[in-house]
Coordinates of C-alpha atoms in Angstrom, one line a residue:
X1 CA 0.0 0.0 0.0
X2 CA 2.8 2.5 0.9
X3 CA 4.7 1.8 -2.3
X4 CA 1.5 2.4 -4.4
X5 CA 0.9 5.7 -2.5
X6 CA 4.5 6.8 -3.1
X7 CA 4.2 5.9 -6.8
X8 CA 0.9 7.9 -7.0
X9 CA 2.6 10.9 -5.5
X10 CA 5.3 10.7 -8.1
X11 CA 2.7 10.6 -10.9
X12 CA 0.7 13.5 -9.4
X13 CA 3.7 15.7 -8.9
X14 CA 4.9 15.2 -12.5
X15 CA 1.8 17.1 -13.9
X16 CA 2.1 20.5 -15.5
X17 CA -1.5 21.5 -16.0
X18 CA -4.8 21.2 -14.0
X19 CA -6.5 18.8 -16.5
X20 CA -3.6 16.3 -16.3
X21 CA -3.5 16.7 -12.6
X22 CA -7.2 15.8 -12.3
X23 CA -6.7 12.7 -14.6
X24 CA -3.8 11.6 -12.5
X25 CA -5.6 11.9 -9.2
X26 CA -8.5 9.7 -10.4
X27 CA -6.1 7.2 -12.1
X28 CA -4.0 6.9 -9.0
X29 CA -7.0 6.2 -6.8
X30 CA -8.4 3.6 -9.3
X31 CA -5.0 1.8 -9.3
X32 CA -5.0 1.7 -5.5
X33 CA -8.6 0.8 -4.8
X34 CA -11.4 -1.2 -6.4
X35 CA -13.7 1.7 -7.3
X36 CA -16.8 1.7 -9.4
X37 CA -16.4 5.4 -10.2
X38 CA -14.5 8.5 -9.2
X39 CA -15.8 11.9 -10.0
X40 CA -14.6 15.4 -9.6
X41 CA -17.7 17.7 -9.2
X42 CA -17.5 21.5 -9.3
X43 CA -20.2 23.9 -8.0
X44 CA -21.7 26.3 -10.5
X45 CA -21.5 29.4 -8.3
X46 CA -22.1 31.8 -11.1
X47 CA -25.6 30.5 -11.6
X48 CA -26.6 30.7 -7.9
X49 CA -28.9 27.7 -8.3
X50 CA -27.1 25.2 -6.1
X51 CA -26.4 23.2 -9.2
X52 CA -23.1 21.3 -9.7
X53 CA -21.4 19.7 -12.7
X54 CA -19.2 16.6 -13.1
X55 CA -16.0 18.0 -14.5
X56 CA -14.3 14.6 -14.8
X57 CA -15.4 11.1 -14.2
X58 CA -13.6 7.7 -14.4
X59 CA -16.0 4.8 -14.2
X60 CA -16.0 1.1 -14.6
X61 CA -17.9 -0.3 -17.5
X62 CA -19.2 -3.5 -16.0
X63 CA -20.0 -5.1 -19.4
X64 CA -16.5 -4.6 -20.8
X65 CA -14.6 -4.7 -17.6
X66 CA -12.7 -1.6 -18.5
X67 CA -12.6 2.0 -17.2
X68 CA -13.9 4.9 -19.2
X69 CA -13.6 8.7 -19.0
X70 CA -16.3 11.3 -19.3
X71 CA -15.9 15.1 -19.0
X72 CA -18.2 18.0 -18.4
X73 CA -21.5 16.4 -17.5
X74 CA -24.8 18.1 -17.4
X75 CA -25.6 20.3 -14.4
X76 CA -27.6 18.6 -11.6
X77 CA -28.9 19.2 -8.1
X78 CA -26.8 17.1 -5.7
X79 CA -28.3 14.9 -3.0
X80 CA -28.5 15.7 0.7
X81 CA -25.3 13.9 1.6
X82 CA -23.3 15.7 -1.1
X83 CA -24.7 19.0 0.2
X84 CA -23.8 18.1 3.7
X85 CA -20.2 17.5 2.7
X86 CA -20.2 20.7 0.6
X87 CA -21.5 22.9 3.4
X88 CA -19.4 21.4 6.2
X89 CA -16.3 21.0 4.0
X90 CA -15.9 17.6 5.7
X91 CA -16.1 14.1 4.1
X92 CA -19.3 12.2 4.3
X93 CA -19.6 8.4 3.8
X94 CA -22.9 6.7 3.0
X95 CA -24.5 3.9 1.0
X96 CA -26.3 4.5 -2.3
X97 CA -29.5 2.8 -3.4
X98 CA -27.4 0.0 -4.9
X99 CA -25.8 -0.6 -1.5
X100 CA -22.5 0.7 -2.7
X101 CA -20.2 2.7 -0.5
X102 CA -20.1 6.4 -1.5
X103 CA -17.5 8.9 -0.2
X104 CA -18.0 12.6 -0.7
X105 CA -14.7 14.3 -0.1
X106 CA -14.4 18.1 -0.5
X107 CA -11.0 19.3 -1.6
X108 CA -10.6 22.8 -0.2
X109 CA -8.0 25.5 -0.1
X110 CA -8.4 27.3 3.2
X111 CA -12.2 27.8 3.1
X112 CA -12.7 27.8 -0.6
X113 CA -14.0 24.6 -2.3
X114 CA -11.8 23.6 -5.3
X115 CA -13.7 20.5 -6.2
X116 CA -15.7 17.6 -4.6
X117 CA -14.3 14.1 -5.1
X118 CA -17.0 11.4 -5.1
X119 CA -15.8 7.8 -4.8
X120 CA -18.2 4.9 -5.3
X121 CA -17.1 1.4 -4.6
X122 CA -18.8 -2.0 -4.0
X123 CA -17.6 -2.2 -0.4
X124 CA -16.1 0.2 2.1
X125 CA -12.3 0.3 2.3
X126 CA -10.8 1.5 5.6
X127 CA -7.7 2.8 3.8
X128 CA -9.6 4.8 1.2
X129 CA -10.3 7.9 3.3
X130 CA -6.6 8.2 4.4
X131 CA -5.3 7.8 0.9
X132 CA -7.9 10.4 -0.5
X133 CA -7.0 12.8 2.3
X134 CA -3.2 12.5 1.5
X135 CA -3.6 12.7 -2.3
X136 CA -6.1 15.6 -2.1
X137 CA -3.5 17.7 -0.2
X138 CA -1.0 17.1 -2.9
X139 CA -3.7 17.9 -5.5
X140 CA -4.5 21.1 -3.7
X141 CA -0.9 22.2 -3.5
X142 CA -0.2 21.5 -7.1
X143 CA -3.5 23.0 -8.2
X144 CA -2.4 26.2 -6.5
X145 CA 1.1 26.1 -8.0
X146 CA -0.3 25.5 -11.5
X147 CA -2.9 28.3 -11.0
X148 CA -0.3 30.8 -9.9
X149 CA 2.0 29.9 -12.8
X150 CA -0.8 30.4 -15.3
X151 CA -1.3 34.1 -14.3

């Protein structure tokens, strides 16, 4: 587990743009854990409607047994557990209607929400929250560096 985490850190810190950083974050977590889907969700503040949008999603195609990427989903109104994590800026774990484990993990910089990571897996993994917490800190730091360098 520790070697996989270190390898993931190396991959994350090699990125030079935010899009590659986001792809690497989701790829790293998929390699470390048996996830059904990982999604980065961004709030649509400018619309003031409470809507959010999936900016990037990596999901397992159960028919083909492979993973697929989707980008920029349609705006949607999140469920109560998502909103709880969003407002509190703390992770929330729950079960969805398919009895899969869902982790809503807000990635913040100070008090500003950068993105919400949603991880869905068939069963709960005790090590997932710790790994997500560690990788999200690296994501936040590199996101800030990349944002500063682009200005």
